[in-house]
Tab-separated table of C-alpha atoms and ligand atoms in Angstrom:
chain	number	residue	atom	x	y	z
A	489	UNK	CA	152.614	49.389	85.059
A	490	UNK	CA	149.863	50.661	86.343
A	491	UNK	CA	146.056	50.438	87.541
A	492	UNK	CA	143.222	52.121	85.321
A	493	UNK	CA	140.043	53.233	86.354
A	494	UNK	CA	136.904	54.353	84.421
A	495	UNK	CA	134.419	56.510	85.521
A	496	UNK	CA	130.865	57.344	83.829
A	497	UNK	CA	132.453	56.511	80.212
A	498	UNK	CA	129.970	57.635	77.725
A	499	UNK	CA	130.312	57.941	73.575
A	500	UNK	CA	128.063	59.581	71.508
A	501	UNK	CA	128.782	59.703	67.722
A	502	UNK	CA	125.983	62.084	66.194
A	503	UNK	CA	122.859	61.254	67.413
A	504	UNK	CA	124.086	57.614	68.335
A	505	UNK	CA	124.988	56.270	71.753
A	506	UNK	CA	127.118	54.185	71.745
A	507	UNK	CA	129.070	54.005	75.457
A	508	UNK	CA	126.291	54.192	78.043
A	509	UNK	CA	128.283	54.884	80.815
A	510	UNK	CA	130.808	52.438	81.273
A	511	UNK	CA	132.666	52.189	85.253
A	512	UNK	CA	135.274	49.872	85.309
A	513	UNK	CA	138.226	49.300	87.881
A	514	UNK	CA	141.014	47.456	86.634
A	515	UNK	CA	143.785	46.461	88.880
A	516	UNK	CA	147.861	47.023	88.398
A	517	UNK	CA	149.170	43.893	86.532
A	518	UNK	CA	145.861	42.986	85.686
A	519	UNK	CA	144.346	40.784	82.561
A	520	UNK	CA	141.338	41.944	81.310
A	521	UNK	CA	139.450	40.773	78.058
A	522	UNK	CA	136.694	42.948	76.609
A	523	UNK	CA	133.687	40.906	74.820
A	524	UNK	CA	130.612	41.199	73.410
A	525	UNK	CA	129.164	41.412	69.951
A	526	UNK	CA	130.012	43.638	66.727
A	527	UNK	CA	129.460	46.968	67.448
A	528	UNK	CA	128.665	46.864	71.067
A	529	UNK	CA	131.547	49.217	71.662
A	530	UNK	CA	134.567	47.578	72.563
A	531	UNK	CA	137.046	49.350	69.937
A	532	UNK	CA	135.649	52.534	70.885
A	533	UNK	CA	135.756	51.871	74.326
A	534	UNK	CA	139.748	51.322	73.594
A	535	UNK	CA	140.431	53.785	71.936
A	536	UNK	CA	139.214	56.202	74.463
A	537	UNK	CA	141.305	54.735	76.956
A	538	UNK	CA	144.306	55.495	74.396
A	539	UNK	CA	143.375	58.566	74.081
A	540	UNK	CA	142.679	58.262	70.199
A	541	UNK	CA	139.076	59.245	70.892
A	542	UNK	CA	137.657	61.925	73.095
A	543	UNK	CA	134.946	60.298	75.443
A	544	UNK	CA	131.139	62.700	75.469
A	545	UNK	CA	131.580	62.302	79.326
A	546	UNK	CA	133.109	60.759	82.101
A	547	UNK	CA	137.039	59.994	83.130
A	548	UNK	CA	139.952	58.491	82.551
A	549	UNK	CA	142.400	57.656	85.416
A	550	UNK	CA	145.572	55.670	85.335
A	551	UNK	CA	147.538	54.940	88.580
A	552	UNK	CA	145.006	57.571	89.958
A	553	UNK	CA	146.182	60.301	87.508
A	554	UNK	CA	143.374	61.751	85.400
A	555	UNK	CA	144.370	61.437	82.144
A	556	UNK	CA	140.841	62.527	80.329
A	557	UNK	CA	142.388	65.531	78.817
A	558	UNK	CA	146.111	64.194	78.093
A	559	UNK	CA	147.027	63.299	74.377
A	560	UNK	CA	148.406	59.342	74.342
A	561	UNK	CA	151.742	59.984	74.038
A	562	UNK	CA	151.476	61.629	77.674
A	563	UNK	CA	149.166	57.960	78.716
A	564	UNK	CA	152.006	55.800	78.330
A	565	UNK	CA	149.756	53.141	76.673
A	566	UNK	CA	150.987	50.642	73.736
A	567	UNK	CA	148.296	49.208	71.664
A	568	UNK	CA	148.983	46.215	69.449
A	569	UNK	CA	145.899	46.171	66.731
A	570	UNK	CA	144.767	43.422	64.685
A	571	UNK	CA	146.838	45.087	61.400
A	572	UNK	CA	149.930	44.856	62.746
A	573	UNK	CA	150.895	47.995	61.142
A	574	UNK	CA	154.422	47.665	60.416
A	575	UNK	CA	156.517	50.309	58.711
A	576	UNK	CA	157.001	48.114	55.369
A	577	UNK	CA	160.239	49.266	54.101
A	578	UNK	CA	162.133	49.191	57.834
A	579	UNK	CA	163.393	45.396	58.989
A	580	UNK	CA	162.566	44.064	62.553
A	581	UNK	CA	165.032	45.438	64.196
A	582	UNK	CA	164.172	49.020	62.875
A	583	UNK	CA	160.237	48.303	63.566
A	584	UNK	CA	161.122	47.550	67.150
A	585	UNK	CA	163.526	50.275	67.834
A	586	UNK	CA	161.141	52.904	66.036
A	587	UNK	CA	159.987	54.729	69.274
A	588	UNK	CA	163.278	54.732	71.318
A	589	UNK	CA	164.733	55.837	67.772
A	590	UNK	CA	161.692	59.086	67.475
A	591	UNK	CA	162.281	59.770	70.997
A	592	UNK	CA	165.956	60.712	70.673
A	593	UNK	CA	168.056	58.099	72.191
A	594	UNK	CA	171.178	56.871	70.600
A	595	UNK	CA	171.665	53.989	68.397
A	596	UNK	CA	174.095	52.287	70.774
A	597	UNK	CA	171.672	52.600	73.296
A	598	UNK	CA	168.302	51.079	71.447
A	599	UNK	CA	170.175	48.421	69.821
A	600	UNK	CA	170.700	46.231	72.945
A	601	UNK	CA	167.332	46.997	74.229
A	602	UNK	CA	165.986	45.630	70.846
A	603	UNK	CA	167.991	42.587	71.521
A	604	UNK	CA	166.252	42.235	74.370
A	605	UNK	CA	162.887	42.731	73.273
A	606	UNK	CA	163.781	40.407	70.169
A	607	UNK	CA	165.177	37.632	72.112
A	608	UNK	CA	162.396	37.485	74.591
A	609	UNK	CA	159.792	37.347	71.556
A	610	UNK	CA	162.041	34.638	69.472
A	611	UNK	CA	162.772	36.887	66.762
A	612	UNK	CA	166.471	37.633	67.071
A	613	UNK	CA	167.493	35.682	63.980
A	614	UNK	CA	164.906	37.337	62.385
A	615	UNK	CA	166.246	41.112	62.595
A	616	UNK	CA	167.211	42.408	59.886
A	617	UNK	CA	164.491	41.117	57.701
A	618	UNK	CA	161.220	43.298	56.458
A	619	UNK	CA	158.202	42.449	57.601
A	620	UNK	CA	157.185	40.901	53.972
A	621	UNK	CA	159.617	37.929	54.670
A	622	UNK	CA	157.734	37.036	58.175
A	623	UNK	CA	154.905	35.239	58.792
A	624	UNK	CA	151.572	36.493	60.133
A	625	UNK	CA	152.702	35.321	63.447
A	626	UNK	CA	156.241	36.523	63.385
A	627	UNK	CA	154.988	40.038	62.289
A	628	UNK	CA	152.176	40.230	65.210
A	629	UNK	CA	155.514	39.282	67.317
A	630	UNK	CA	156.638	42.111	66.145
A	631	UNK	CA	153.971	44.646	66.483
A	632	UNK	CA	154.080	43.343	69.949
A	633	UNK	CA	157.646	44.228	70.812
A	634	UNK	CA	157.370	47.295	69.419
A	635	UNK	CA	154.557	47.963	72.043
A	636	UNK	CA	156.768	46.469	74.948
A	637	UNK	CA	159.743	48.446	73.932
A	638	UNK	CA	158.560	51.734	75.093
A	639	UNK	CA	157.813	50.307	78.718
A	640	UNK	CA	154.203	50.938	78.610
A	641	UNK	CA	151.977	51.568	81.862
A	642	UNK	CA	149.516	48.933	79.936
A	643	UNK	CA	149.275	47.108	76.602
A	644	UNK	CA	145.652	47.804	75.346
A	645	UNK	CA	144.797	44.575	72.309
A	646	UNK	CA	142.307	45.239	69.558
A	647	UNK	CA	141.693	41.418	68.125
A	648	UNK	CA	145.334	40.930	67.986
A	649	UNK	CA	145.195	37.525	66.412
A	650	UNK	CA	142.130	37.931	64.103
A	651	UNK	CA	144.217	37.206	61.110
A	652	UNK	CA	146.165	34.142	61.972
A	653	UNK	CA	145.155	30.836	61.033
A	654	UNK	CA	143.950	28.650	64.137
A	655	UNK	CA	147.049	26.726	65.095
A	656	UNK	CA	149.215	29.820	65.406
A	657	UNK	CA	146.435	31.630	66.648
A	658	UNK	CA	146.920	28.839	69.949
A	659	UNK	CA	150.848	29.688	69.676
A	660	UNK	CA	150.264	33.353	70.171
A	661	UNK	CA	147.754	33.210	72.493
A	662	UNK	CA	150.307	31.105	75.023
A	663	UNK	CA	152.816	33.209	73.930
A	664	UNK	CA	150.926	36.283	74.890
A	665	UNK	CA	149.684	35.233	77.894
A	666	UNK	CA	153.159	34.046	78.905
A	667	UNK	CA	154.851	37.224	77.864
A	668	UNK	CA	151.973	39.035	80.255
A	669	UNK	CA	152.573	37.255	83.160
A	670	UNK	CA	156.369	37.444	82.633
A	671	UNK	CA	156.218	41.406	82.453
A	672	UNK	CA	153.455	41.626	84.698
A	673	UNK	CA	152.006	44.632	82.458
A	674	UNK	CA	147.961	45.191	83.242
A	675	UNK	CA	146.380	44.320	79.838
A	676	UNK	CA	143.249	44.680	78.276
A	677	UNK	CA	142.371	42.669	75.519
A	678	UNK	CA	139.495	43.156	72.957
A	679	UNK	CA	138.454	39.632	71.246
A	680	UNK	CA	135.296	37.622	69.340
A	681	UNK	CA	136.505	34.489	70.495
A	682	UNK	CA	135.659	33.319	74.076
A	683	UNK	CA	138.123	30.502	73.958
A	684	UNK	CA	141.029	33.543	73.677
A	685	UNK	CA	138.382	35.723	76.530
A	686	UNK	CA	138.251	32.179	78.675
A	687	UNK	CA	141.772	31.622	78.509
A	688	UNK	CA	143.711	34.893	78.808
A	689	UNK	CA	141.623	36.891	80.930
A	690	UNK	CA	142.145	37.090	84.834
A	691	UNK	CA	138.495	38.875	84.436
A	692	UNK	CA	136.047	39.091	81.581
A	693	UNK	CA	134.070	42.286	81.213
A	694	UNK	CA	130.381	41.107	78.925
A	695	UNK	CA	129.957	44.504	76.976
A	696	UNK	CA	126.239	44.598	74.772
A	697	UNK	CA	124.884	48.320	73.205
A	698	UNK	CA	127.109	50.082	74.805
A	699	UNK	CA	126.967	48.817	78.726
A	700	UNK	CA	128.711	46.399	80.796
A	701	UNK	CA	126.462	43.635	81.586
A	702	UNK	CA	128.747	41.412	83.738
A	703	UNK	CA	131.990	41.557	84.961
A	704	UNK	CA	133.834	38.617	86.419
A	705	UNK	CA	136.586	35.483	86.280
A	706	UNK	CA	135.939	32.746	83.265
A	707	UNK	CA	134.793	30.366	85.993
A	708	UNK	CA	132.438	32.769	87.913
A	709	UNK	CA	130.945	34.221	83.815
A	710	UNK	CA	130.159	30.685	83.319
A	711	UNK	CA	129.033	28.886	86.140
A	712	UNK	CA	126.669	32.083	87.456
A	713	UNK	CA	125.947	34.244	84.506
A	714	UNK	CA	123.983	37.156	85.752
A	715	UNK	CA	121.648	37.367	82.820
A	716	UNK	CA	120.889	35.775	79.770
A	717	UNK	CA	122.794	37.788	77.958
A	718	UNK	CA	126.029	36.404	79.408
A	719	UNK	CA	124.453	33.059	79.860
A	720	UNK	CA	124.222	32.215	75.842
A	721	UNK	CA	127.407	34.253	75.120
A	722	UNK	CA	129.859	32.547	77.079
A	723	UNK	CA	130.164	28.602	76.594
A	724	UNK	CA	130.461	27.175	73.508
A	725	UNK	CA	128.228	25.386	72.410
A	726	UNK	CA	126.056	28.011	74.221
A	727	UNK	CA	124.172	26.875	76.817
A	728	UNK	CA	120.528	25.287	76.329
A	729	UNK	CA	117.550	27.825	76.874
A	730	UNK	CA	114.322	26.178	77.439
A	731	UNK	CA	110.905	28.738	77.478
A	732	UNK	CA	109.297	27.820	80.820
A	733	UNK	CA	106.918	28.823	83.227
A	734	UNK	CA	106.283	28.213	86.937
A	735	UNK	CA	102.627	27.872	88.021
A	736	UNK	CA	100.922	25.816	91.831
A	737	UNK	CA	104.701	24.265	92.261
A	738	UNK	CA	105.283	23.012	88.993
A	739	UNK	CA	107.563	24.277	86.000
A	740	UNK	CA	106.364	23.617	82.662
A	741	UNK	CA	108.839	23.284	79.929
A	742	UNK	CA	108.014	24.536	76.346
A	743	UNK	CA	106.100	27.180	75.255
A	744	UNK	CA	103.546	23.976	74.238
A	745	UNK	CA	103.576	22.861	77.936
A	746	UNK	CA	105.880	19.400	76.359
A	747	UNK	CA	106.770	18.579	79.783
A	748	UNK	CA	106.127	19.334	83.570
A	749	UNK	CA	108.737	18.976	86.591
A	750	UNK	CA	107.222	19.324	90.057
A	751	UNK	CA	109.397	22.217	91.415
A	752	UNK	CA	109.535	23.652	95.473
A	753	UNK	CA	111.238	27.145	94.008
A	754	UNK	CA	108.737	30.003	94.972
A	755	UNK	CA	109.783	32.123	92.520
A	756	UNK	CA	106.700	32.773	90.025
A	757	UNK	CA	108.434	35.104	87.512
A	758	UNK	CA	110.383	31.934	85.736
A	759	UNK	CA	110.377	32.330	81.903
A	760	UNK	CA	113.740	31.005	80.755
A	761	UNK	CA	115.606	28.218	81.897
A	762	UNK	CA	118.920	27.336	81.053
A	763	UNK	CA	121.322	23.505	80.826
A	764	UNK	CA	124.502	23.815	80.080
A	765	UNK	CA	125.037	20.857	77.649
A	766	UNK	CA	127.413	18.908	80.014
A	767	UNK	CA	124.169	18.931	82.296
A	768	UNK	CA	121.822	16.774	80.908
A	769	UNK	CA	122.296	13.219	80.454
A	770	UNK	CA	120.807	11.071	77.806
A	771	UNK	CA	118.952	8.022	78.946
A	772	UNK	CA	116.521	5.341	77.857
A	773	UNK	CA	113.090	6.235	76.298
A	774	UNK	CA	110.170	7.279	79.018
A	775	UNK	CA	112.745	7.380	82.048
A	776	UNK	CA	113.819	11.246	81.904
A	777	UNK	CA	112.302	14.372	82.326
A	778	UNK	CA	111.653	14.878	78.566
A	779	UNK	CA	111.202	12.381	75.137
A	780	UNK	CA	112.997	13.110	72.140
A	781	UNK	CA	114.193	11.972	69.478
A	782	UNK	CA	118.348	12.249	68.377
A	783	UNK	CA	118.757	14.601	65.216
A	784	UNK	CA	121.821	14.764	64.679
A	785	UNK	CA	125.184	13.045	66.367
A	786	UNK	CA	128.505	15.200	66.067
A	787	UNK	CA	131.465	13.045	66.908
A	788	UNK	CA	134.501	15.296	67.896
A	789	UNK	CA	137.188	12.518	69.413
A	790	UNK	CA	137.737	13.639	72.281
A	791	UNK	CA	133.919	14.068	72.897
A	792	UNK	CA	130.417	14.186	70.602
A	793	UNK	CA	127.645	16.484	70.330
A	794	UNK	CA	123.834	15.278	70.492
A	795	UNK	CA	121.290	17.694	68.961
A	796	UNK	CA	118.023	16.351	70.283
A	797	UNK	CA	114.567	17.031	69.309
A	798	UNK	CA	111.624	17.054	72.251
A	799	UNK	CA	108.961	19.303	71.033
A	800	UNK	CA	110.554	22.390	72.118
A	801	UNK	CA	111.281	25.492	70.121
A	802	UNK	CA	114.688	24.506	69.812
A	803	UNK	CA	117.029	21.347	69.660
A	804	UNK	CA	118.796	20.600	72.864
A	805	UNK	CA	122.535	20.432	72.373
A	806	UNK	CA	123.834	17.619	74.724
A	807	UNK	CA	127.334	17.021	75.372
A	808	UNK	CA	128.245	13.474	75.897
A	809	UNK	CA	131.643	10.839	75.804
A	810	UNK	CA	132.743	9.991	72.664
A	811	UNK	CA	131.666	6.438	73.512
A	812	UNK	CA	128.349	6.379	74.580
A	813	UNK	CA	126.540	4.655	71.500
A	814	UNK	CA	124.064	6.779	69.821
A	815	UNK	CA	122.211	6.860	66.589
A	816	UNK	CA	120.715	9.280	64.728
A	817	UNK	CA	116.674	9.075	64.588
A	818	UNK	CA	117.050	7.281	68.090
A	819	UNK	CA	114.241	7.769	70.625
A	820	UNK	CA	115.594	8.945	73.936
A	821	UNK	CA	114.750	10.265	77.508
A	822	UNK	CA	116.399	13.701	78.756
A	823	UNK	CA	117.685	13.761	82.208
A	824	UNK	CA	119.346	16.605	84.440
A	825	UNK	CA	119.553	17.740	87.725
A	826	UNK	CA	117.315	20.967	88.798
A	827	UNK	CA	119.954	21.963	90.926
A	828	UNK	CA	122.047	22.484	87.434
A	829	UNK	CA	119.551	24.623	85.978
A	830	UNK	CA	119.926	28.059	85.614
A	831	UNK	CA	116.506	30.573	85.858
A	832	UNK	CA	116.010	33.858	84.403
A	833	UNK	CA	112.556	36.061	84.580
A	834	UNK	CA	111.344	38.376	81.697
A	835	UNK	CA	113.848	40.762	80.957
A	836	UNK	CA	116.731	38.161	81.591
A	837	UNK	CA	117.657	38.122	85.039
A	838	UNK	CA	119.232	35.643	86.803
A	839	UNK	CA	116.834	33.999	89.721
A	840	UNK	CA	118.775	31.057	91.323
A	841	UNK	CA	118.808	32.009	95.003
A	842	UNK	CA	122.493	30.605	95.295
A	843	UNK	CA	124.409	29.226	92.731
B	1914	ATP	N1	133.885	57.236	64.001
B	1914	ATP	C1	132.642	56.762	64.102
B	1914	ATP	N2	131.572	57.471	63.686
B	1914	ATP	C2	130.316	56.992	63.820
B	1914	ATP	N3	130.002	55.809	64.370
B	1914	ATP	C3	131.013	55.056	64.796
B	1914	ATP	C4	132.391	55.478	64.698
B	1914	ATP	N4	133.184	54.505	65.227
B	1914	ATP	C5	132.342	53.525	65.633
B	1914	ATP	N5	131.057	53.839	65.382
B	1914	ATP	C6	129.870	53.030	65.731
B	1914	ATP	O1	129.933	52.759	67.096
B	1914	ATP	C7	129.490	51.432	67.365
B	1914	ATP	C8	130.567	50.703	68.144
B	1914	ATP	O2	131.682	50.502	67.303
B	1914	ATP	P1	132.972	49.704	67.768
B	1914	ATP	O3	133.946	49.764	66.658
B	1914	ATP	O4	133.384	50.215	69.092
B	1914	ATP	O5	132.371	48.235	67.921
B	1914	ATP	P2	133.109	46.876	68.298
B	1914	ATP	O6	132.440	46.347	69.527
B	1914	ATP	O7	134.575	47.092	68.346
B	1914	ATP	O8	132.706	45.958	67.070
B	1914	ATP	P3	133.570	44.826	66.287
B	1914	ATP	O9	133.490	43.625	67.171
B	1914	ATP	O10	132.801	44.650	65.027
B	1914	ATP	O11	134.956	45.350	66.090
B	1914	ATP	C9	129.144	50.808	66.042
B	1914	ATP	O12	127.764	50.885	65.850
B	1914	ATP	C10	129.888	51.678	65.050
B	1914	ATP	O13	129.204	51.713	63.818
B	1915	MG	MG1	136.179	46.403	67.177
């Protein structure tokens, strides 16, 4: 177990950029999920903290050793990709023992530490079967305890759960998340999905082109997103963003002025602002900030999803009780608090003085 530190991380392949000098301090024991889009970097990033790519510059440290120039075997790491990459003709029990099996040590020594690792992923009745007679979750199980086997300093995660269906995809995240906590082993963990990123991670690092734009917990990513950026990428739905500008103490909304708040704020350089959809309230026509119209009503159970039209460049998605009465083509007032809005300027920085 250990801490790892990044320093100055920057990737070039060819003529392409694509780490742009990435710093990064991750505590021992630590839980850290990597997002962002496709090809912002996160893989790569990864894999040159296994070791399985060289970075262009910067450094590598893990419990304060610099490991830049060591090969992985010397790093101590286990990743767990999202091919589980089994050996296919080797049961469960030979997967997991694999490593303490390469690295010399006798059989009547790895077979009760794969008992252990087996029992503590629920997969000792399941040992001396090849990986074609498990299911997708049982062989990620797998992939993981070979990882844990070898005791390493940190588990590294490449979209470990990508290929499961979405029920066991829930199981595995517990289970992973569990199995973290239990073995205290600093993680980072590379996912799409910001329910997995909300969930799992103790921080969340927002990666985009190549450069972190946010670091922070779930609750501080979503409540005070630092830019844009982070603002529409974490929340789901994604947050409202209304054009807007601030001129002689008002705010108009819309790029087609469709509504006007009087607002104390001094701050001139307004041009997006964002409402979470559990911010704004629906109420009757005339009586909110905004008119529109309902286009379409989601019903989920356990809540529903208003898409509302009002003359701006987008619908606003509203999130409301599953039973507040609502029909589609219904006219509508839009109400929320300013205090709930979130402001960005120009090139997508956050404004709110306090948050
Ligand atoms: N070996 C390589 N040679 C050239 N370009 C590469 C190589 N590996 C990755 N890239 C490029 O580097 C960028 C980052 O790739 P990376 O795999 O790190 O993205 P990612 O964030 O993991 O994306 P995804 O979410 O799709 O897995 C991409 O534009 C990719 O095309
Ligand atoms: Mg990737």
């Amino acid at each position: 177990m250990a801490s790892i530190e990044l320093r100055g991380i920057e990737k070039w392949f060819g003529n392409t950029e694509v780490l742009k000098g990435i710093d990064l301090c991750i505590s021992d024991h630590e839980f850290i999920v990597l997002v962002g889009p496709s090809g912002c970097g996160k893989s790569t990033l990864l894999r040159i903290i296994a070791g399985l790519e060289d970075p262009s510059s910067g450094k590598i440290l893990i419990h304060d050793d610099d490991v830049t120039e060591k090969v992985p075997s010397e790093r101590r790491l286990a990743m767990v990709f999202q091919s589980y990459a089994l050996y296919p003709h080797m049961t469960v029990s030979e997967n997991i023992g694999f490593a303490l099996k390469t690295a010399g040590m006798k059989r009547t020594e790895v077979e009760p530490k794969v008992r252990e690792v087996a029992e503590l992923l629920e997969l000792a009745s399941h040992l001396d079967r090849l990986p074609k007679q498990l299911s997708g979750g049982q062989r990620q199980r797998v992939a993981i305890g070979r990882a844990i086997i070898r005791q390493p300093k940190a588990f590294l995660f490449d979209e470990p759960l990508s290929n499961l269906d979405a029920s066991l995809r829930v199981n595995m995240r517990i289970e992973i998340s569990r199995l973290q906590k239990e073995l205290g082993i600093t993680t980072i963990y590379v996912t799409h999905d910001q329910t997995e990123a909300m969930t799992l991670a103790d921080r969340i690092v927002v990666l985009n082109e190549g450069r972190v734009i946010q670091i922070g917990s779930p609750r501080e990513l979503y409540s005070c997103p630092q830019h844009l950026f982070v603002a529409e990428f974490i929340g789901n739905p994604r947050m409202n963003i209304i054009n807007c500008s601030n001129n002689n103490g008002q705010l108009s909304l819309g790029l087609n002025d469709v509504a006007k708040i009087s607002f104390s704020q001094p701050k001139t350089n307004i041009h997006k602002l964002g409402l979470r959809p559990e911010a704004i309230r629906v109420v009757g026509p005339s009586k909110g900030i905004l008119e529109g119209r309902i286009s379409v009503c989601e019903y989920l159970g356990s809540e529903q999803l208003v898409y509302i039209d009002c003359g701006l460049e987008e619908l606003l998605t509203v999130r409301l009780k599953p039973s507040d009465q609502l029909r589609e083509g219904e006219n509508v007032g839009i109400a929320f608090d300013i205090s709930d809005a979130h402001f960005f300027d120009s090139v997508g920085r956050r404004l709110n003085e306090t948050s």
